[in-house]
Amino acid sequence: MLAYIGLFGSLALLVYLTMRGVNLLISAPLTALIAAVTNGLAFFPQTANDDQANFLTSYMNGFTSFVGSWYLMFMAGAIFGKVMEDTGAADSVSKWIVEKIGVKYATFAVVAAAAVLTYGGVSVFIVAFSVYPMAISLFKQANFPRRFIPAALGLGSVTFTMTSAGSPEIQNWIPIEYLHTTPYAGWEVSIVIAVFMAVGGALWLNWMIKRAVKKGEVFIERSTDPVVDETRKLPSPILSLVPLLVVLLISFIFHDSLGTSALIVALTSGCIMAYLVSFKYSKSVSATLAAGAMGAVVAIANTAAVVGFGGVVKATPSFVATVDLMTNIPGNPLIGGAIAIAVIAGLTGSASGGQTIAMPLLAPHYIDMGVNTEALHRTIAIASGSLDSLPHGGYVVTTINSVCNEKHKDAYLPFGALTVIIPIIGTIIAILLFSIGM
């Protein structure tokens, strides 16, 4: 019993501390240590038996493996965002959008930009870096509260695009290996769910913003924001879109052959293109590159701290028992699979992590039962993108804290509404549609 209390209690404490604004580099290892101690894990590798997991190795393996896999992508993404800001490209595109469709649709423009990049193959972790400069400019012109920017980025990145049929994101591809399906599995239902999440989420977000504005909330500038000079000449909005299109095109072309490494090529090419078309509008190349690199270090450190927590959690006996329980839920296999994936993704703070852990156990069991693998694929994919967005999730921390520089207590409520509640409802609708034979 103590082991389970430690497992779920440490998670609850991490969520609480995150919401209170405690630095993740402190709260993540601290709560991971609680989970380790209550589950009987040794602290050091030297004090552990040969076949026994220990806190230090489990935490640091999770931390360093994430940094090793993602640092260059984070750096390229952060620099690209800064380059779009420095050259004036972000301001140019945002002003063009405001002129063409009006400031009241600024939110939808941010969601659409994030969605296009995500469905085009740019990792959800990187999309926020790329779109944020344009988002901050749009929200400022519309005078919308900036605490809703993470929600707009999340809606466009980790809901209807990340888990839809045909998406190149890893959350749509992991089930293929175990279920022998295709990226387009359950596409008919996927279209319905994607439309529901996109439209429903956008309308809900717009309602929340209008409600906040009526209460007197406005856009509050910060000293760290890009300085907007109204007299500054800006590049053509059409040319300013070219770097984004280059990132999208190169990522799409090389996604299958290079995987996530395609992002390094795509984002670097985007930076080069931004300077080629807008160099005369830039202010300081060296300062821009340095700021982007430093931003990437902060972002990846915060995210890796949470991944380290997940590494310790996965090593605990109570987590292993929980996974066994979740993967053997009786009744409708679609319901059981959805719950199992969602809960495990919530515990690890990662949609792909939840799938990777659960799929080797779920797939053989459900295939033997004769479950429709396409329905299972789509249900699991959608469900994985729900509880992974609890306050401690890696993407959540990166987007709210590191990219947007917001506090969880201000930004998470709208963010969670769109990235947790909307996907949960979408999962339920998908199960109902598959159950009636759609």
Short mmCIF file of N, CA and C in Angstrom, two decimals, residues 277-420:
data_model
loop_
_atom_site.label_atom_id
_atom_site.label_comp_id
_atom_site.label_asym_id
_atom_site.label_seq_id
_atom_site.Cartn_x
_atom_site.Cartn_y
_atom_site.Cartn_z
N VAL A 277 15.84 36.15 -47.19
CA VAL A 277 14.75 37.00 -47.69
C VAL A 277 14.55 38.26 -46.86
N SER A 278 15.12 38.29 -45.64
CA SER A 278 14.84 39.43 -44.76
C SER A 278 16.08 39.94 -44.03
N PHE A 279 17.27 39.66 -44.54
CA PHE A 279 18.48 40.00 -43.79
C PHE A 279 18.59 41.49 -43.50
N LYS A 280 18.19 42.33 -44.45
CA LYS A 280 18.35 43.78 -44.27
C LYS A 280 17.43 44.33 -43.17
N TYR A 281 16.45 43.51 -42.74
CA TYR A 281 15.55 43.95 -41.69
C TYR A 281 15.99 43.45 -40.31
N SER A 282 17.04 42.62 -40.27
CA SER A 282 17.47 42.05 -38.99
C SER A 282 18.25 43.09 -38.19
N LYS A 283 18.33 42.83 -36.88
CA LYS A 283 19.00 43.78 -35.98
C LYS A 283 20.36 43.27 -35.53
N SER A 284 20.40 42.06 -34.96
CA SER A 284 21.66 41.53 -34.45
C SER A 284 21.67 40.02 -34.57
N VAL A 285 22.40 39.53 -35.55
CA VAL A 285 22.44 38.09 -35.81
C VAL A 285 23.05 37.34 -34.63
N SER A 286 24.18 37.81 -34.13
CA SER A 286 24.87 37.09 -33.06
C SER A 286 24.03 37.06 -31.79
N ALA A 287 23.39 38.17 -31.44
CA ALA A 287 22.55 38.22 -30.23
C ALA A 287 21.34 37.32 -30.39
N THR A 288 20.80 37.25 -31.58
CA THR A 288 19.63 36.41 -31.85
C THR A 288 19.98 34.93 -31.68
N LEU A 289 21.11 34.53 -32.25
CA LEU A 289 21.53 33.13 -32.15
C LEU A 289 21.81 32.76 -30.69
N ALA A 290 22.44 33.67 -29.97
CA ALA A 290 22.77 33.40 -28.56
C ALA A 290 21.52 33.28 -27.72
N ALA A 291 20.54 34.17 -27.96
CA ALA A 291 19.30 34.14 -27.19
C ALA A 291 18.52 32.85 -27.47
N GLY A 292 18.52 32.42 -28.72
CA GLY A 292 17.84 31.19 -29.06
C GLY A 292 18.48 29.98 -28.41
N ALA A 293 19.80 29.94 -28.43
CA ALA A 293 20.52 28.82 -27.81
C ALA A 293 20.28 28.75 -26.31
N MET A 294 20.31 29.90 -25.63
CA MET A 294 20.07 29.92 -24.19
C MET A 294 18.63 29.53 -23.87
N GLY A 295 17.70 29.96 -24.69
CA GLY A 295 16.30 29.58 -24.49
C GLY A 295 16.12 28.08 -24.62
N ALA A 296 16.86 27.47 -25.55
CA ALA A 296 16.77 26.03 -25.74
C ALA A 296 17.30 25.28 -24.53
N VAL A 297 18.37 25.79 -23.92
CA VAL A 297 18.95 25.13 -22.74
C VAL A 297 17.96 25.11 -21.59
N VAL A 298 17.31 26.25 -21.34
CA VAL A 298 16.31 26.32 -20.26
C VAL A 298 15.15 25.39 -20.54
N ALA A 299 14.66 25.41 -21.79
CA ALA A 299 13.50 24.60 -22.15
C ALA A 299 13.78 23.11 -22.00
N ILE A 300 14.92 22.67 -22.52
CA ILE A 300 15.19 21.23 -22.49
C ILE A 300 15.54 20.76 -21.09
N ALA A 301 16.14 21.64 -20.27
CA ALA A 301 16.45 21.25 -18.89
C ALA A 301 15.17 21.03 -18.09
N ASN A 302 14.22 21.93 -18.24
CA ASN A 302 12.95 21.79 -17.54
C ASN A 302 12.21 20.53 -17.96
N THR A 303 12.19 20.29 -19.27
CA THR A 303 11.48 19.11 -19.78
C THR A 303 12.19 17.83 -19.37
N ALA A 304 13.51 17.81 -19.46
CA ALA A 304 14.28 16.62 -19.08
C ALA A 304 14.11 16.30 -17.61
N ALA A 305 13.93 17.32 -16.77
CA ALA A 305 13.71 17.09 -15.33
C ALA A 305 12.46 16.26 -15.12
N VAL A 306 11.41 16.57 -15.89
CA VAL A 306 10.15 15.81 -15.78
C VAL A 306 10.31 14.42 -16.36
N VAL A 307 11.04 14.30 -17.46
CA VAL A 307 11.29 12.99 -18.05
C VAL A 307 12.06 12.10 -17.07
N GLY A 308 12.98 12.71 -16.33
CA GLY A 308 13.70 11.97 -15.30
C GLY A 308 12.76 11.43 -14.24
N PHE A 309 11.77 12.23 -13.85
CA PHE A 309 10.75 11.76 -12.91
C PHE A 309 10.05 10.52 -13.47
N GLY A 310 9.69 10.59 -14.76
CA GLY A 310 9.05 9.44 -15.40
C GLY A 310 9.95 8.22 -15.42
N GLY A 311 11.27 8.44 -15.56
CA GLY A 311 12.21 7.32 -15.56
C GLY A 311 12.22 6.59 -14.23
N VAL A 312 12.12 7.33 -13.13
CA VAL A 312 12.08 6.71 -11.81
C VAL A 312 10.74 5.99 -11.60
N VAL A 313 9.66 6.66 -12.00
CA VAL A 313 8.32 6.07 -11.84
C VAL A 313 8.25 4.72 -12.56
N LYS A 314 8.77 4.66 -13.78
CA LYS A 314 8.72 3.42 -14.56
C LYS A 314 9.50 2.28 -13.93
N ALA A 315 10.46 2.63 -13.07
CA ALA A 315 11.30 1.60 -12.44
C ALA A 315 10.70 1.06 -11.15
N THR A 316 9.61 1.66 -10.66
CA THR A 316 9.04 1.24 -9.37
C THR A 316 8.14 0.02 -9.53
N PRO A 317 8.14 -0.88 -8.54
CA PRO A 317 7.26 -2.06 -8.59
C PRO A 317 5.78 -1.68 -8.67
N SER A 318 5.38 -0.59 -8.01
CA SER A 318 3.97 -0.20 -8.03
C SER A 318 3.54 0.24 -9.43
N PHE A 319 4.45 0.85 -10.19
CA PHE A 319 4.11 1.23 -11.56
C PHE A 319 3.94 0.00 -12.43
N VAL A 320 4.83 -0.96 -12.27
CA VAL A 320 4.72 -2.22 -13.03
C VAL A 320 3.39 -2.90 -12.74
N ALA A 321 3.00 -2.92 -11.47
CA ALA A 321 1.72 -3.52 -11.09
C ALA A 321 0.55 -2.73 -11.66
N THR A 322 0.68 -1.40 -11.68
CA THR A 322 -0.37 -0.55 -12.23
C THR A 322 -0.54 -0.79 -13.72
N VAL A 323 0.57 -0.91 -14.42
CA VAL A 323 0.52 -1.19 -15.86
C VAL A 323 -0.18 -2.54 -16.10
N ASP A 324 0.16 -3.54 -15.30
CA ASP A 324 -0.47 -4.86 -15.45
C ASP A 324 -1.96 -4.76 -15.22
N LEU A 325 -2.37 -3.99 -14.22
CA LEU A 325 -3.80 -3.81 -13.94
C LEU A 325 -4.49 -3.08 -15.07
N MET A 326 -3.87 -2.00 -15.55
CA MET A 326 -4.48 -1.19 -16.60
C MET A 326 -4.62 -1.95 -17.92
N THR A 327 -3.65 -2.80 -18.21
CA THR A 327 -3.68 -3.52 -19.49
C THR A 327 -4.55 -4.77 -19.44
N ASN A 328 -5.18 -5.02 -18.34
CA ASN A 328 -6.07 -6.18 -18.24
C ASN A 328 -7.46 -5.78 -17.75
N ILE A 329 -7.88 -4.58 -18.14
CA ILE A 329 -9.22 -4.11 -17.78
C ILE A 329 -10.25 -4.92 -18.56
N PRO A 330 -11.21 -5.52 -17.88
CA PRO A 330 -12.22 -6.33 -18.58
C PRO A 330 -13.25 -5.45 -19.31
N GLY A 331 -14.06 -6.06 -20.15
CA GLY A 331 -15.11 -5.33 -20.86
C GLY A 331 -14.68 -4.94 -22.25
N ASN A 332 -15.30 -3.89 -22.78
CA ASN A 332 -15.03 -3.40 -24.12
C ASN A 332 -13.54 -3.10 -24.26
N PRO A 333 -12.86 -3.77 -25.19
CA PRO A 333 -11.41 -3.58 -25.33
C PRO A 333 -11.02 -2.15 -25.71
N LEU A 334 -11.88 -1.46 -26.44
CA LEU A 334 -11.57 -0.08 -26.80
C LEU A 334 -11.56 0.81 -25.56
N ILE A 335 -12.50 0.57 -24.66
CA ILE A 335 -12.54 1.33 -23.42
C ILE A 335 -11.33 0.99 -22.56
N GLY A 336 -11.06 -0.31 -22.43
CA GLY A 336 -9.90 -0.73 -21.63
C GLY A 336 -8.60 -0.19 -22.17
N GLY A 337 -8.43 -0.27 -23.49
CA GLY A 337 -7.20 0.24 -24.11
C GLY A 337 -7.04 1.73 -23.92
N ALA A 338 -8.15 2.48 -24.08
CA ALA A 338 -8.10 3.93 -23.93
C ALA A 338 -7.73 4.33 -22.51
N ILE A 339 -8.35 3.67 -21.53
CA ILE A 339 -8.05 3.99 -20.13
C ILE A 339 -6.60 3.66 -19.80
N ALA A 340 -6.15 2.48 -20.25
CA ALA A 340 -4.78 2.06 -19.96
C ALA A 340 -3.76 3.05 -20.52
N ILE A 341 -3.92 3.42 -21.78
CA ILE A 341 -2.98 4.33 -22.42
C ILE A 341 -3.01 5.70 -21.74
N ALA A 342 -4.21 6.20 -21.46
CA ALA A 342 -4.35 7.53 -20.86
C ALA A 342 -3.70 7.59 -19.48
N VAL A 343 -3.96 6.58 -18.65
CA VAL A 343 -3.43 6.58 -17.29
C VAL A 343 -1.91 6.47 -17.29
N ILE A 344 -1.37 5.57 -18.13
CA ILE A 344 0.08 5.39 -18.17
C ILE A 344 0.75 6.64 -18.75
N ALA A 345 0.12 7.26 -19.75
CA ALA A 345 0.66 8.51 -20.30
C ALA A 345 0.64 9.61 -19.24
N GLY A 346 -0.40 9.62 -18.41
CA GLY A 346 -0.48 10.60 -17.34
C GLY A 346 0.61 10.40 -16.30
N LEU A 347 0.89 9.15 -15.95
CA LEU A 347 1.92 8.86 -14.96
C LEU A 347 3.32 9.23 -15.45
N THR A 348 3.56 9.02 -16.73
CA THR A 348 4.89 9.30 -17.28
C THR A 348 5.00 10.71 -17.87
N GLY A 349 3.86 11.39 -18.01
CA GLY A 349 3.87 12.73 -18.58
C GLY A 349 4.17 12.75 -20.06
N SER A 350 3.88 11.63 -20.75
CA SER A 350 4.24 11.53 -22.16
C SER A 350 3.27 10.63 -22.91
N ALA A 351 2.69 11.14 -24.00
CA ALA A 351 1.78 10.33 -24.82
C ALA A 351 2.54 9.18 -25.49
N SER A 352 3.70 9.49 -26.07
CA SER A 352 4.48 8.45 -26.73
C SER A 352 5.04 7.47 -25.70
N GLY A 353 5.40 7.96 -24.51
CA GLY A 353 5.89 7.08 -23.46
C GLY A 353 4.82 6.11 -23.01
N GLY A 354 3.59 6.61 -22.86
CA GLY A 354 2.48 5.75 -22.46
C GLY A 354 2.22 4.66 -23.48
N GLN A 355 2.28 5.01 -24.76
CA GLN A 355 2.06 4.03 -25.82
C GLN A 355 3.19 2.99 -25.85
N THR A 356 4.41 3.46 -25.73
CA THR A 356 5.56 2.55 -25.82
C THR A 356 5.54 1.52 -24.70
N ILE A 357 5.11 1.93 -23.52
CA ILE A 357 5.05 1.00 -22.38
C ILE A 357 3.89 0.03 -22.51
N ALA A 358 2.72 0.53 -22.91
CA ALA A 358 1.51 -0.29 -22.88
C ALA A 358 1.29 -1.15 -24.13
N MET A 359 1.69 -0.65 -25.29
CA MET A 359 1.36 -1.35 -26.53
C MET A 359 1.90 -2.78 -26.61
N PRO A 360 3.14 -3.06 -26.17
CA PRO A 360 3.63 -4.44 -26.24
C PRO A 360 2.77 -5.40 -25.41
N LEU A 361 2.09 -4.88 -24.40
CA LEU A 361 1.24 -5.72 -23.56
C LEU A 361 -0.19 -5.77 -24.08
N LEU A 362 -0.69 -4.64 -24.56
CA LEU A 362 -2.07 -4.56 -25.03
C LEU A 362 -2.29 -5.28 -26.36
N ALA A 363 -1.41 -5.02 -27.31
CA ALA A 363 -1.63 -5.47 -28.68
C ALA A 363 -1.84 -6.98 -28.81
N PRO A 364 -0.95 -7.84 -28.31
CA PRO A 364 -1.16 -9.29 -28.48
C PRO A 364 -2.47 -9.77 -27.84
N HIS A 365 -2.77 -9.22 -26.66
CA HIS A 365 -3.97 -9.62 -25.94
C HIS A 365 -5.23 -9.29 -26.74
N TYR A 366 -5.30 -8.06 -27.26
CA TYR A 366 -6.50 -7.64 -27.98
C TYR A 366 -6.58 -8.24 -29.38
N ILE A 367 -5.43 -8.46 -30.01
CA ILE A 367 -5.44 -9.10 -31.34
C ILE A 367 -5.98 -10.53 -31.23
N ASP A 368 -5.57 -11.23 -30.16
CA ASP A 368 -6.08 -12.59 -29.94
C ASP A 368 -7.59 -12.59 -29.71
N MET A 369 -8.10 -11.50 -29.18
CA MET A 369 -9.55 -11.38 -28.94
C MET A 369 -10.31 -11.05 -30.22
N GLY A 370 -9.59 -10.75 -31.29
CA GLY A 370 -10.24 -10.41 -32.55
C GLY A 370 -10.72 -8.98 -32.64
N VAL A 371 -10.09 -8.10 -31.88
CA VAL A 371 -10.48 -6.69 -31.89
C VAL A 371 -10.12 -6.05 -33.23
N ASN A 372 -10.96 -5.13 -33.69
CA ASN A 372 -10.68 -4.37 -34.90
C ASN A 372 -9.44 -3.51 -34.65
N THR A 373 -8.34 -3.88 -35.29
CA THR A 373 -7.07 -3.21 -35.00
C THR A 373 -7.06 -1.74 -35.44
N GLU A 374 -7.80 -1.42 -36.51
CA GLU A 374 -7.85 -0.03 -36.95
C GLU A 374 -8.57 0.83 -35.91
N ALA A 375 -9.65 0.29 -35.37
CA ALA A 375 -10.39 1.02 -34.33
C ALA A 375 -9.52 1.17 -33.08
N LEU A 376 -8.81 0.11 -32.73
CA LEU A 376 -7.95 0.16 -31.55
C LEU A 376 -6.81 1.16 -31.75
N HIS A 377 -6.22 1.16 -32.92
CA HIS A 377 -5.15 2.10 -33.25
C HIS A 377 -5.61 3.53 -33.04
N ARG A 378 -6.74 3.88 -33.65
CA ARG A 378 -7.18 5.28 -33.58
C ARG A 378 -7.61 5.67 -32.16
N THR A 379 -8.27 4.76 -31.47
CA THR A 379 -8.72 5.05 -30.10
C THR A 379 -7.53 5.27 -29.18
N ILE A 380 -6.53 4.41 -29.30
CA ILE A 380 -5.33 4.52 -28.45
C ILE A 380 -4.58 5.82 -28.76
N ALA A 381 -4.46 6.14 -30.04
CA ALA A 381 -3.75 7.36 -30.41
C ALA A 381 -4.42 8.59 -29.81
N ILE A 382 -5.73 8.68 -29.94
CA ILE A 382 -6.46 9.84 -29.40
C ILE A 382 -6.37 9.89 -27.89
N ALA A 383 -6.54 8.73 -27.25
CA ALA A 383 -6.52 8.67 -25.78
C ALA A 383 -5.15 9.05 -25.23
N SER A 384 -4.09 8.72 -25.96
CA SER A 384 -2.74 9.03 -25.47
C SER A 384 -2.51 10.53 -25.35
N GLY A 385 -3.26 11.30 -26.12
CA GLY A 385 -3.10 12.75 -26.08
C GLY A 385 -4.02 13.45 -25.12
N SER A 386 -4.40 12.76 -24.04
CA SER A 386 -5.30 13.38 -23.05
C SER A 386 -4.58 13.65 -21.73
N LEU A 387 -4.42 12.62 -20.92
CA LEU A 387 -3.80 12.81 -19.61
C LEU A 387 -2.30 13.08 -19.69
N ASP A 388 -1.73 12.95 -20.87
CA ASP A 388 -0.31 13.31 -21.01
C ASP A 388 -0.12 14.81 -20.82
N SER A 389 -1.23 15.57 -20.91
CA SER A 389 -1.16 17.02 -20.78
C SER A 389 -1.54 17.51 -19.39
N LEU A 390 -1.39 16.66 -18.38
CA LEU A 390 -1.51 17.13 -17.01
C LEU A 390 -0.39 18.13 -16.73
N PRO A 391 -0.47 18.91 -15.65
CA PRO A 391 0.48 20.01 -15.46
C PRO A 391 1.95 19.64 -15.53
N HIS A 392 2.30 18.38 -15.22
CA HIS A 392 3.71 17.99 -15.19
C HIS A 392 4.21 17.46 -16.53
N GLY A 393 3.36 17.36 -17.53
CA GLY A 393 3.75 16.79 -18.82
C GLY A 393 4.89 17.56 -19.47
N GLY A 394 5.75 16.84 -20.18
CA GLY A 394 6.91 17.46 -20.79
C GLY A 394 6.55 18.57 -21.75
N TYR A 395 5.58 18.33 -22.63
CA TYR A 395 5.17 19.35 -23.60
C TYR A 395 4.55 20.55 -22.88
N VAL A 396 3.78 20.27 -21.83
CA VAL A 396 3.11 21.33 -21.08
C VAL A 396 4.14 22.27 -20.45
N VAL A 397 5.12 21.68 -19.81
CA VAL A 397 6.17 22.47 -19.15
C VAL A 397 6.95 23.30 -20.17
N THR A 398 7.30 22.68 -21.29
CA THR A 398 8.05 23.39 -22.32
C THR A 398 7.26 24.58 -22.85
N THR A 399 5.99 24.35 -23.18
CA THR A 399 5.18 25.39 -23.81
C THR A 399 4.84 26.52 -22.85
N ILE A 400 4.34 26.18 -21.67
CA ILE A 400 3.89 27.22 -20.73
C ILE A 400 5.07 27.97 -20.11
N ASN A 401 6.01 27.23 -19.56
CA ASN A 401 7.11 27.87 -18.81
C ASN A 401 8.24 28.37 -19.69
N SER A 402 8.74 27.50 -20.56
CA SER A 402 9.98 27.81 -21.27
C SER A 402 9.76 28.67 -22.51
N VAL A 403 8.73 28.36 -23.30
CA VAL A 403 8.50 29.11 -24.53
C VAL A 403 7.72 30.40 -24.26
N CYS A 404 6.59 30.26 -23.57
CA CYS A 404 5.71 31.42 -23.36
C CYS A 404 6.02 32.21 -22.09
N ASN A 405 6.86 31.65 -21.24
CA ASN A 405 7.25 32.34 -20.00
C ASN A 405 6.04 32.72 -19.15
N GLU A 406 5.07 31.81 -19.08
CA GLU A 406 3.90 32.02 -18.25
C GLU A 406 3.98 31.13 -17.01
N LYS A 407 3.14 31.43 -16.03
CA LYS A 407 3.05 30.61 -14.83
C LYS A 407 1.88 29.64 -14.97
N HIS A 408 2.06 28.44 -14.44
CA HIS A 408 1.02 27.42 -14.53
C HIS A 408 -0.30 27.92 -13.94
N LYS A 409 -0.22 28.64 -12.83
CA LYS A 409 -1.46 29.08 -12.17
C LYS A 409 -2.27 30.03 -13.04
N ASP A 410 -1.61 30.70 -13.99
CA ASP A 410 -2.31 31.61 -14.89
C ASP A 410 -2.74 30.93 -16.19
N ALA A 411 -1.87 30.10 -16.74
CA ALA A 411 -2.09 29.59 -18.09
C ALA A 411 -2.64 28.18 -18.17
N TYR A 412 -2.51 27.38 -17.09
CA TYR A 412 -2.84 25.97 -17.26
C TYR A 412 -4.34 25.70 -17.37
N LEU A 413 -5.19 26.45 -16.71
CA LEU A 413 -6.63 26.16 -16.75
C LEU A 413 -7.17 26.12 -18.18
N PRO A 414 -6.97 27.16 -19.00
CA PRO A 414 -7.41 27.06 -20.40
C PRO A 414 -6.64 26.02 -21.18
N PHE A 415 -5.35 25.88 -20.88
CA PHE A 415 -4.52 24.89 -21.57
C PHE A 415 -5.05 23.49 -21.30
N GLY A 416 -5.31 23.18 -20.04
CA GLY A 416 -5.80 21.85 -19.67
C GLY A 416 -7.19 21.58 -20.23
N ALA A 417 -8.02 22.61 -20.29
CA ALA A 417 -9.36 22.43 -20.83
C ALA A 417 -9.31 21.93 -22.27
N LEU A 418 -8.39 22.49 -23.04
CA LEU A 418 -8.31 22.16 -24.47
C LEU A 418 -7.48 20.92 -24.76
N THR A 419 -6.49 20.64 -23.93
CA THR A 419 -5.58 19.52 -24.24
C THR A 419 -5.84 18.27 -23.40
N VAL A 420 -6.70 18.37 -22.40
CA VAL A 420 -7.06 17.20 -21.60
C VAL A 420 -8.54 16.87 -21.79
#
